[in-house]
Coordinates of C-alpha atoms and ligand atoms in Angstrom, one line a residue:
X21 CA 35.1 -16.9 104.8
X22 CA 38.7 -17.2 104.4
X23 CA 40.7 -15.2 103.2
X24 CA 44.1 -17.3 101.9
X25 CA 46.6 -13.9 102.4
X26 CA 45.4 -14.5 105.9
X27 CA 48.4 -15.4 108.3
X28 CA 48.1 -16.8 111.7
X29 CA 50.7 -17.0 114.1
X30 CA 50.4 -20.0 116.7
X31 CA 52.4 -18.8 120.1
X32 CA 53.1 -21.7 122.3
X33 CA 55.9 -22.9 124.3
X34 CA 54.5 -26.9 123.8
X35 CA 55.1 -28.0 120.5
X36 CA 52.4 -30.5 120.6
X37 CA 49.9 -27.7 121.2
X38 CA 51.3 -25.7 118.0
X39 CA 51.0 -28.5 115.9
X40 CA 47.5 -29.2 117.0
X41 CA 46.3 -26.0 115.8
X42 CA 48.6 -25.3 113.1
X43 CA 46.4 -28.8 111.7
X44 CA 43.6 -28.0 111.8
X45 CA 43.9 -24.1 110.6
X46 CA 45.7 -25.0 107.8
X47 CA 43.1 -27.3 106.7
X48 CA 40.5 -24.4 106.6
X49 CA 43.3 -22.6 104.8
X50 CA 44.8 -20.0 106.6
X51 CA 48.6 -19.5 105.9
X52 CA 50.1 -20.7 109.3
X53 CA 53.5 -19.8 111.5
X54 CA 54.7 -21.0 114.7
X55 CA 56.3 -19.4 117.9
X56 CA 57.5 -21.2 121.1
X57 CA 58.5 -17.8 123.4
X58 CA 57.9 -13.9 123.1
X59 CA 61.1 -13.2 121.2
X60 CA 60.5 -15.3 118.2
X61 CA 57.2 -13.9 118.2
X62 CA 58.5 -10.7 118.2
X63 CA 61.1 -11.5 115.8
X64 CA 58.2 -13.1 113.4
X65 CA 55.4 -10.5 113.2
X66 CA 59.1 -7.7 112.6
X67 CA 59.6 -10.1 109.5
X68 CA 56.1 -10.3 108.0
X69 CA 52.7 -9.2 108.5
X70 CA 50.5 -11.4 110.5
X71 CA 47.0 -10.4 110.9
X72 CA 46.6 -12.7 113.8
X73 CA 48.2 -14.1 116.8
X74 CA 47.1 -17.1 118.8
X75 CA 48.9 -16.2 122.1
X76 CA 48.9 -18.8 125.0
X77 CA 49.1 -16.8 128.5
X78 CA 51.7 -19.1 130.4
X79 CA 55.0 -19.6 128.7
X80 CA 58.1 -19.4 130.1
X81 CA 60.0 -16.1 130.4
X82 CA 57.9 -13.2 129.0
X83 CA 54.3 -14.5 129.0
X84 CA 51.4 -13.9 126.8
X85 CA 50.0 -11.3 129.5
X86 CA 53.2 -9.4 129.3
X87 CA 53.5 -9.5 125.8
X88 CA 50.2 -8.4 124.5
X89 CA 50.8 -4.5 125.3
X90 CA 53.5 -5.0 123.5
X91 CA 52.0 -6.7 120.2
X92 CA 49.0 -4.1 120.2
X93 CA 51.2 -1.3 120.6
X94 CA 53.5 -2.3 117.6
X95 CA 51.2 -3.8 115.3
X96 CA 47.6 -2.3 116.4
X97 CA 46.5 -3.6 113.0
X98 CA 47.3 -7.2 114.7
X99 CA 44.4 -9.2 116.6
X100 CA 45.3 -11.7 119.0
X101 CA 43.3 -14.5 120.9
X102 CA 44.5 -15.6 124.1
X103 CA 44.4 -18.7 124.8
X104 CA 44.1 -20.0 128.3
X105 CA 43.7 -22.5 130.5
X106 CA 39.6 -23.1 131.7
X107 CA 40.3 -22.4 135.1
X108 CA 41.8 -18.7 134.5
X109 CA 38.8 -17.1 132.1
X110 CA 39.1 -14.4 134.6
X111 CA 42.8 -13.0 133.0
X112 CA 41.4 -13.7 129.4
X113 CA 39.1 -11.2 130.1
X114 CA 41.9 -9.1 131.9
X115 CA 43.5 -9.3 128.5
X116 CA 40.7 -8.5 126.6
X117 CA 40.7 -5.2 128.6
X118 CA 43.9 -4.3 127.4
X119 CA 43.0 -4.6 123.4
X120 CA 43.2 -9.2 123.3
X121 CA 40.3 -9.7 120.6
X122 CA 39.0 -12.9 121.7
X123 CA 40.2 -15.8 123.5
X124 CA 40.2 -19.8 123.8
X125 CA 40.4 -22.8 126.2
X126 CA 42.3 -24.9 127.0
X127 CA 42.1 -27.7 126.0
X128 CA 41.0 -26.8 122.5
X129 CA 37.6 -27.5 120.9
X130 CA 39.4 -27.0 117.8
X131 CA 36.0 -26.3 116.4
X132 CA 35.5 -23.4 118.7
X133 CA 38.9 -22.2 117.8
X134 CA 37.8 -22.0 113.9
X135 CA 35.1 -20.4 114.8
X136 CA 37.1 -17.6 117.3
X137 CA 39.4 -17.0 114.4
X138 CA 37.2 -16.5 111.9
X139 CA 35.2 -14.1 113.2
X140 CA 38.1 -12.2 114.8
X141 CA 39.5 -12.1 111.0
X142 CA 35.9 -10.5 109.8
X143 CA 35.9 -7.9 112.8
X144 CA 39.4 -7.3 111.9
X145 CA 38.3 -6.7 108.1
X146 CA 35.2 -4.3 109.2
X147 CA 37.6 -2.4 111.5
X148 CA 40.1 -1.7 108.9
X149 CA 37.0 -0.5 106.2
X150 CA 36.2 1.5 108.9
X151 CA 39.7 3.0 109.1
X152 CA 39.9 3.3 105.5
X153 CA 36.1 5.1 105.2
X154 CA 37.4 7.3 108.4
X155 CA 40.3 8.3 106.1
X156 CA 39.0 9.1 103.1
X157 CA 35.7 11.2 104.7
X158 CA 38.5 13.1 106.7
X159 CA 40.4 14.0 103.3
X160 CA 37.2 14.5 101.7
X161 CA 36.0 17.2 104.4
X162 CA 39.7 18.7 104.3
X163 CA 39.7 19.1 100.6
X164 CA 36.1 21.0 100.7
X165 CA 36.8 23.2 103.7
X166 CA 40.3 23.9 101.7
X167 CA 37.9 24.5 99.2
X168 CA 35.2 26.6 100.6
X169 CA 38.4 28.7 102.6
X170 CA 39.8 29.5 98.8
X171 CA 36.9 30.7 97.3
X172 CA 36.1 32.6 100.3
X173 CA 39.1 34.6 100.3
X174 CA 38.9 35.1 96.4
X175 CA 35.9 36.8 97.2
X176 CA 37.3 39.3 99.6
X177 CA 40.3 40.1 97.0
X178 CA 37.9 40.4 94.6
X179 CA 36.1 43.0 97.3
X180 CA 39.7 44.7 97.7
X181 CA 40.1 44.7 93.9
X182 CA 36.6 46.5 93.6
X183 CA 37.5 48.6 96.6
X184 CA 40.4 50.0 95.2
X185 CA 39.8 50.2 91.5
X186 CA 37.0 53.3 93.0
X187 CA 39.8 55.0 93.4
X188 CA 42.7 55.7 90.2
X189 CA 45.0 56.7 93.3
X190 CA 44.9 53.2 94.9
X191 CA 43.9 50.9 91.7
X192 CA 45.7 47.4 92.4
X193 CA 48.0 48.5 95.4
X194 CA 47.5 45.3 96.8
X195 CA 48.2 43.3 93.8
X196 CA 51.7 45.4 93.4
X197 CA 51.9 45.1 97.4
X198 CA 51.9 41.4 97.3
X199 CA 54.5 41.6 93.8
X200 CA 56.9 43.3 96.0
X201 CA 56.5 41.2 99.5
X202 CA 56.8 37.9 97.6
X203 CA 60.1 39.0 95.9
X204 CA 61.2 40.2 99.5
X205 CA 59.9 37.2 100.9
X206 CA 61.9 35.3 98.8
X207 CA 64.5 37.0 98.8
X208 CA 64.8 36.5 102.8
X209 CA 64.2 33.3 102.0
X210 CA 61.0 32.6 104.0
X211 CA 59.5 28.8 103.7
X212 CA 56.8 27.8 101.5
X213 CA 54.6 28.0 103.8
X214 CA 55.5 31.2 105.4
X215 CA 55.3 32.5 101.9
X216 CA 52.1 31.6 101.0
X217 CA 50.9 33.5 104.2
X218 CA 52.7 36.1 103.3
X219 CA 50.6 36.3 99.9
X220 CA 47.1 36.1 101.3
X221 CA 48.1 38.9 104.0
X222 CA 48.8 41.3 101.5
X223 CA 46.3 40.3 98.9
X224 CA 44.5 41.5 101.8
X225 CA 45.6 43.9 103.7
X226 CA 43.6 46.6 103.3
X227 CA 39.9 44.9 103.5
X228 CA 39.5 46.7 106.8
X229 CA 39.6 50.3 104.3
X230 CA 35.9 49.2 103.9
X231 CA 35.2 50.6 107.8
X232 CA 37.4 54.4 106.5
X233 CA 35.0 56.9 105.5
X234 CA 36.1 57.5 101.9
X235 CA 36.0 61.4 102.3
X236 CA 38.4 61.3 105.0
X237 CA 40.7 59.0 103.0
X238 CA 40.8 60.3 99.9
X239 CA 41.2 63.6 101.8
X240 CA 43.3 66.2 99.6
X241 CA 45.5 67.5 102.0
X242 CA 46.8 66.8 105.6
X243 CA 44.7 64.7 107.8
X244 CA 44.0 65.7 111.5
X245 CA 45.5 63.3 113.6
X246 CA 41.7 62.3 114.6
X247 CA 41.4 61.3 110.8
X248 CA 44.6 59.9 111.1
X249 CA 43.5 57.9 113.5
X250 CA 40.2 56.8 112.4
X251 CA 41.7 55.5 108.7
X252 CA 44.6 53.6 110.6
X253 CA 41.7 51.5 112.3
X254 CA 41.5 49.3 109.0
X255 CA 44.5 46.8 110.1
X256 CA 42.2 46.0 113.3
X257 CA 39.3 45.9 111.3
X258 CA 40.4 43.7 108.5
X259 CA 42.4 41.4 110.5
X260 CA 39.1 41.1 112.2
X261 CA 37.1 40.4 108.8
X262 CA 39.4 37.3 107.3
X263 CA 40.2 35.8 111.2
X264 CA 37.4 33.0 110.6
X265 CA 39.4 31.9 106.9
X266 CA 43.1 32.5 107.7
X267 CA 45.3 31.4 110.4
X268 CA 47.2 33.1 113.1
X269 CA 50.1 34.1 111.3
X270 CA 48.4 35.8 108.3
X271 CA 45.8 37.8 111.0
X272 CA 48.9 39.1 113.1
X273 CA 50.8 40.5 109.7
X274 CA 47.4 42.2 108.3
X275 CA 47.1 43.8 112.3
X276 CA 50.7 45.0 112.6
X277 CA 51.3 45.6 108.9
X278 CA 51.1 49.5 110.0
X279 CA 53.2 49.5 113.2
X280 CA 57.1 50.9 113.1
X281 CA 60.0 49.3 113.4
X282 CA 60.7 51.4 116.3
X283 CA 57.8 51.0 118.1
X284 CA 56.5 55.0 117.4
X285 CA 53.2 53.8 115.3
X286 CA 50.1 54.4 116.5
X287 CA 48.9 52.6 119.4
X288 CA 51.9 50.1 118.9
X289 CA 51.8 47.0 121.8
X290 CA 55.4 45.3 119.5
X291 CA 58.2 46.8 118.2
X292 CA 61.3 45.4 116.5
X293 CA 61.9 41.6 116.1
X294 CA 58.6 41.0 117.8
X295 CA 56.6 42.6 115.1
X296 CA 55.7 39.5 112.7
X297 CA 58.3 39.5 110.0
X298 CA 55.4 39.1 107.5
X299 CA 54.1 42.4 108.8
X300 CA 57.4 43.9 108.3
X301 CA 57.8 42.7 105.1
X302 CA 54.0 44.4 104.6
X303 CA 55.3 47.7 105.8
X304 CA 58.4 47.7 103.0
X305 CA 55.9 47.0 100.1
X306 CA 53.6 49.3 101.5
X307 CA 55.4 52.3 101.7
X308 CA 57.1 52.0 98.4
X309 CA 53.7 51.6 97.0
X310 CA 52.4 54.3 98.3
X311 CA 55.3 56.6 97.7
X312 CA 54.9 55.8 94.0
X313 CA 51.2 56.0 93.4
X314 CA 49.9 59.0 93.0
X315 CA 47.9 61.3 95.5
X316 CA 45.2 63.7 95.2
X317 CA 47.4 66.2 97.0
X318 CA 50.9 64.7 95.3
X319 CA 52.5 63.5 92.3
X320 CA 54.2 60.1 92.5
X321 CA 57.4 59.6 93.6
X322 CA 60.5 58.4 91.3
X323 CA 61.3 54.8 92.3
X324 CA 64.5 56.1 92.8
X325 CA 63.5 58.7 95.4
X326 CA 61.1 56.0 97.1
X327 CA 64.1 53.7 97.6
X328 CA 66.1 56.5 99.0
X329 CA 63.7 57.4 101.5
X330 CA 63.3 53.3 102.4
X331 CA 66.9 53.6 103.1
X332 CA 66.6 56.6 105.2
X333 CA 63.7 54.7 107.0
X334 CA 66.1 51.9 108.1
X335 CA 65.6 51.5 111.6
X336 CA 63.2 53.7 112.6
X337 CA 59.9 53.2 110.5
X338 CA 61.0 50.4 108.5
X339 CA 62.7 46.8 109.3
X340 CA 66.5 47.7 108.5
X341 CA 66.9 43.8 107.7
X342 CA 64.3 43.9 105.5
X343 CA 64.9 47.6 103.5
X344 CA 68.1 46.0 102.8
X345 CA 66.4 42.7 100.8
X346 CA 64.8 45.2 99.3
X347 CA 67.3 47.6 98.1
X348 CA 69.3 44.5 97.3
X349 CA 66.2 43.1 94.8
X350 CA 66.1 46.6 93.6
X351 CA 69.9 47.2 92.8
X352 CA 69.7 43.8 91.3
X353 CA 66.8 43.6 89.0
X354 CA 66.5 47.3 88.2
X355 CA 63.3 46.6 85.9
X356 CA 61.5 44.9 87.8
X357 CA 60.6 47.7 90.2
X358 CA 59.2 49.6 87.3
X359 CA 57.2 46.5 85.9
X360 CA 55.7 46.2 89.2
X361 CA 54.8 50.0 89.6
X362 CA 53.7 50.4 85.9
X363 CA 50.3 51.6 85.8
X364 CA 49.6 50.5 82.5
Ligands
FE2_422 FE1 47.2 49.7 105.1

């Protein structure tokens, strides 16, 4: 079958043998162009797009054998058919080796030729419904796994949501947590895409509290540095829990989300600029969260006493880089703060 958008490009340095086959392709209907070396071939298939090339092995200067590399490489949607001389099969078959489709001999049974062309053209076709199938399965799998990855972490906010709402001391810290990280996050300018880790990390940075023993942590009083201890094991744990649904980056902010700026957290391995800045970011929202909310053994703190003791955490707990975005967003939008820590 042909196919009349078809074009052909005849690459011959004898006229006589371009005309030939320019003939009799054009009489089955293919749209036909001519080339006598490797530059105006070159020069042709830049201009428009030929879906195949009739490339004769000897020419003078570059020849076919030297050219074809450089024909696949630059149009790999472009077949070519050698065509050579009966006595040197052996490099057409060299050539097919090295990504030639097909080839011909010398001298042409221009019935032969057809039939080389045409079904080169029809593997060409198939190959290219291939591509296109390959393409749009790939999306397809993408989009469901995209999919499957969203409703799977919905479902471990929703388990943080329910976690938390047990407790009227820690009812939606995470939602306010990931209020206050975004506006930091922003305001530090982070990239879309460093953002949007930044919102799943704190959505969920405290699945691991599912592993604390809810005596110890709703403990009313001082904790033992054993219990200490054992409820500071939920940044392990939940990086641990959403690792198979989140990349790298969002896994290293929910594990260091607890660790100081100064390196004195517990069983710290980073400390400064080499804690993840989403982490940092964490530890900010955190800690004015938890400073506001009330305790079993405390009542909240003012916002304006919480950012007072952020400042005085500048360098040693907290991120000084960071506190100051912070106290900036603060100083700037005064209500928003309160909107974000209203309880009701
Ligand atoms: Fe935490």
């Amino acid at each position: 079958m042909v196919n009349q958008q078809e074009r052909i490009l005849i690459v011959d340095d004898e006229a006589a043998i371009r005309k030939l086959l320019r003939r009799k392709l054009s009489g089955e209907g293919y749209q036909c162009e001519e080339a006598d070396s490797a530059e105006q071939t070159l020069d042709k298939l830049r201009s428009s797009p030929t879906e195949l090339v009739i490339l004769d092995i000897k020419m003078p200067g570059k020849s076919g054998i030297e050219l074809l590399p450089e024909v696949k490489a630059n149009y790999p949607h472009t077949t070519v058919i050698m065509a050579t001389a009966v006595t040197e099969t052996s490099i057409a078959i060299q050539c097919m080796n090295q990504g030639a489709d097909d080839y011909v001999c010398k001298p042409f049974n221009l019935d032969e030729v057809v039939v080389s062309v045409v079904r080169t053209l029809e593997k060409r076709r198939l190959q290219l419904k291939i591509e296109e199938c390959q393409q749009h399965l790939e999306e397809k799998v993408d989009q469901q796994t995209k999919e499957i990855r969203k409703l799977f972490l919905g479902a471990i906010e929703a388990l943080v949501s329910a976690l938390e709402a047990k407790d009227k001391y820690t009812a939606g810290h995470s939602r306010r947590v990931t209020d206050i990280a975004m506006a930091i996050g922003k305001e530090l300018r982070l990239s879309t895409d460093d953002k949007e880790d930044l919102r799943w990390a704190s959505l969920l940075h405290d699945v691991g509290k599912i592993a604390v023993n809810q005596l110890i942590q709703n403990k009313p009083g001082k904790l033992t540095p054993e219990e200490y201890e054992h409820i500071m094991i939920h940044a392990s744990v939940g990086a641990g829990i959403v690792k198979p649904v989140v990349n790298e980056k969002v896994v290293e902010m929910i594990e260091h989300h607890h660790d100081h700026y100064d390196g004195t957290g517990l069983h710290q391995v980073v400390a400064g600029e080499d804690i993840p800045i989403g982490a940092r970011i964490l530890a900010v929202a955190d800690a004015f969260d938890a400073m506001t909310s009330e305790r079993p053994y405390r009542k909240a703190m003012s916002v304006e006493a919480a950012c007072a003791e952020i400042e005085r955490c500048q360098g040693t707990q907290l991120d000084p880089a960071v506190a100051d975005a912070f106290l900036r967003i603060k100083n700037r939008e005064s209500k928003l703060l309160d909107v974000i820590t209203s309880r009701t």
